[in-house]
Short mmCIF file of C-alpha atoms in Angstrom, two decimals:
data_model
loop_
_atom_site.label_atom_id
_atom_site.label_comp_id
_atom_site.label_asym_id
_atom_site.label_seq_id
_atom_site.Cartn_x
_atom_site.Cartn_y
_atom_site.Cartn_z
CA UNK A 7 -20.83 22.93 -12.65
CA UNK A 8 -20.68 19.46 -13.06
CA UNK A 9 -17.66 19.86 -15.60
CA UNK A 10 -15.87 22.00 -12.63
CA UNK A 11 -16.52 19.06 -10.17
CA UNK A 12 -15.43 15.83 -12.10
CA UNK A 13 -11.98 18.06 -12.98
CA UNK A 14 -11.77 18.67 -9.35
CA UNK A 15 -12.19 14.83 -8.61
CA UNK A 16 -9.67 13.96 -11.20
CA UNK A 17 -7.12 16.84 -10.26
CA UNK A 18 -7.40 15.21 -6.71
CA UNK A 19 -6.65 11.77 -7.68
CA UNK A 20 -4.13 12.52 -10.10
CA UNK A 21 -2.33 14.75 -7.24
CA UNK A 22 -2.19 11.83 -4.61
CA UNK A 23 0.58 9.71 -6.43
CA UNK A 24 2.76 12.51 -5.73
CA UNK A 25 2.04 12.94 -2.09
CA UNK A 26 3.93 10.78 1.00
CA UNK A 27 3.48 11.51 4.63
CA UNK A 28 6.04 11.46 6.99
CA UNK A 29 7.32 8.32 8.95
CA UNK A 30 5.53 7.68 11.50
CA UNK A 31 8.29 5.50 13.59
CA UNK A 32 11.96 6.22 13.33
CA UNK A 33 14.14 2.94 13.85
CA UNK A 34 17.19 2.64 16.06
CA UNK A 35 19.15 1.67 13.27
CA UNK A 36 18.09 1.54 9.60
CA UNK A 37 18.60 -0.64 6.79
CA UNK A 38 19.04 0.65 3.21
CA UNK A 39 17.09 -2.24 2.20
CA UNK A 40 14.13 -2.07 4.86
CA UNK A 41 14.31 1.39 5.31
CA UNK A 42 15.94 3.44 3.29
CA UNK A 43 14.97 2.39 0.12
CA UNK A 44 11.52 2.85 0.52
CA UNK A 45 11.80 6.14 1.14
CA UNK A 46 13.92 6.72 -2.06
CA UNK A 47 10.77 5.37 -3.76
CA UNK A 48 8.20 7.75 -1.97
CA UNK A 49 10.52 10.65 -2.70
CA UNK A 50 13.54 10.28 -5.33
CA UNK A 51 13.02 7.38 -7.65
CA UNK A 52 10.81 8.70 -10.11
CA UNK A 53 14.11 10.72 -11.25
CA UNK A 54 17.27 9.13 -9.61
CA UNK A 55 16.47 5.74 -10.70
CA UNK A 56 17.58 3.90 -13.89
CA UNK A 57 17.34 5.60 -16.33
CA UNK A 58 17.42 8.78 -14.65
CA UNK A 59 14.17 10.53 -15.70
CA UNK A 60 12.99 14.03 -15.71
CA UNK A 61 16.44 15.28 -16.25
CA UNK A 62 18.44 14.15 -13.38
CA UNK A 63 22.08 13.78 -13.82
CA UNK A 64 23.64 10.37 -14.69
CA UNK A 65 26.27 10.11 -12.07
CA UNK A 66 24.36 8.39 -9.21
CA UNK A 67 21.53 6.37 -8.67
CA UNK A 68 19.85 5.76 -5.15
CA UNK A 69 17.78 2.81 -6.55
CA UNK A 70 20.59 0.78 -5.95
CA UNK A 71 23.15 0.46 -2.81
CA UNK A 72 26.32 -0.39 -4.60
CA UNK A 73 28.11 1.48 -7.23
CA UNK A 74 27.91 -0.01 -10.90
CA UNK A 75 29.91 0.63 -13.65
CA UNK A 76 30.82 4.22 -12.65
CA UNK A 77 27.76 5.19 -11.58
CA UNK A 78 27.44 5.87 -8.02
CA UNK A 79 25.11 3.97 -5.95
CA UNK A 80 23.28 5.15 -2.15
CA UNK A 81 25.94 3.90 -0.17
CA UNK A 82 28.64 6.27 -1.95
CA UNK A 83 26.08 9.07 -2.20
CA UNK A 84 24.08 9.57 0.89
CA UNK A 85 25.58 11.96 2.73
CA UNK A 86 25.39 14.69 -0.54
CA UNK A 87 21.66 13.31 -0.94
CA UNK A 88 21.34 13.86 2.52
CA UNK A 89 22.42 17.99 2.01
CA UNK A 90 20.50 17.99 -0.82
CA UNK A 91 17.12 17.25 1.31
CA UNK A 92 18.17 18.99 4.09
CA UNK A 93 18.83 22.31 2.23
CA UNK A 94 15.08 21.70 0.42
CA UNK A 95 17.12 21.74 -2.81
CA UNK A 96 15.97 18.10 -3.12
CA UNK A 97 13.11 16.93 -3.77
CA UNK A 98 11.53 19.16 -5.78
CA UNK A 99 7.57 20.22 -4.62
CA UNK A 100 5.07 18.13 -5.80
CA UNK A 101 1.55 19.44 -6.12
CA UNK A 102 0.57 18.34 -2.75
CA UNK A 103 3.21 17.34 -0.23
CA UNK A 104 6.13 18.71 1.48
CA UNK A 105 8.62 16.68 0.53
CA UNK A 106 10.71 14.53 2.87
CA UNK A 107 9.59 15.02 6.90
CA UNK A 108 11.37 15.14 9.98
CA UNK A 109 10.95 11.74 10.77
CA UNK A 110 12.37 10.94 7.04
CA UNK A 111 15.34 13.23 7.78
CA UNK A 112 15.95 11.66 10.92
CA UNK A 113 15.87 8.77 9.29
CA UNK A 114 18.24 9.02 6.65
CA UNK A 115 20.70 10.80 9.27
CA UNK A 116 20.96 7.69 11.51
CA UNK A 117 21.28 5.63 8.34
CA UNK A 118 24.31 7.67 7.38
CA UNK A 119 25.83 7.90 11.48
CA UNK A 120 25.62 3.82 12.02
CA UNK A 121 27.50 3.27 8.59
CA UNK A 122 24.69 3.14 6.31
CA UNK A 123 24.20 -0.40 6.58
CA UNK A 124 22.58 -2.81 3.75
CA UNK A 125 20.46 -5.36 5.51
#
């Protein structure tokens, strides 16, 4: 019994790194650096960083805004990330969590319509 508990307590902890709630606010007009990229690092990061981990493809990062050397950056590939999350295809489940929210979605969208500003 105590054995089934402390796994329970560690399965728990473990399982909460891979968890993000939705935003809770939406802003009129998002930044990639103040907005946007933050919520690349709750949801995408671990894979479309650099090095691209868990076998993501090489072609684009979205830790970065800019391309660099041939490698696309956010700016160049939001609107496909964009489908990707929309269509669930992106990101994959996590343990506990539902991936990117509404509010996230929302986000991302009025990133993309006000010309996906940097700053």
């Amino acid at each position: 019994m105590r054995l089934q508990r402390l796994l329970l307590v560690l399965t728990t902890v473990a399982s909460c790194h891979y968890s993000s709630p939705d935003l809770v606010y939406v802003p009129d007009n998002p930044t990639y650096e103040r907005d946007v990229h933050p919520l690349f690092s709750d949801h995408c990061l671990v894979c479309h960083g650099y090095p691209p981990n868990r076998g993501a493809p090489s072609n684009f990062r979205l830790d970065v805004y800019d391309d660099t050397d041939g490698v696309l950056g956010a700016n160049s590939y939001a609107e496909v990330a964009l489908g990707d999350i929309v269509s669930k295809r992106m990101p994959p489940p996590a343990k506990d969590g539902e991936g990117v929210g509404p509010n996230g979605l929302l986000m991302l969208q009025r990133w993309i319509d006000n010309g996906k500003p940097k700053q």
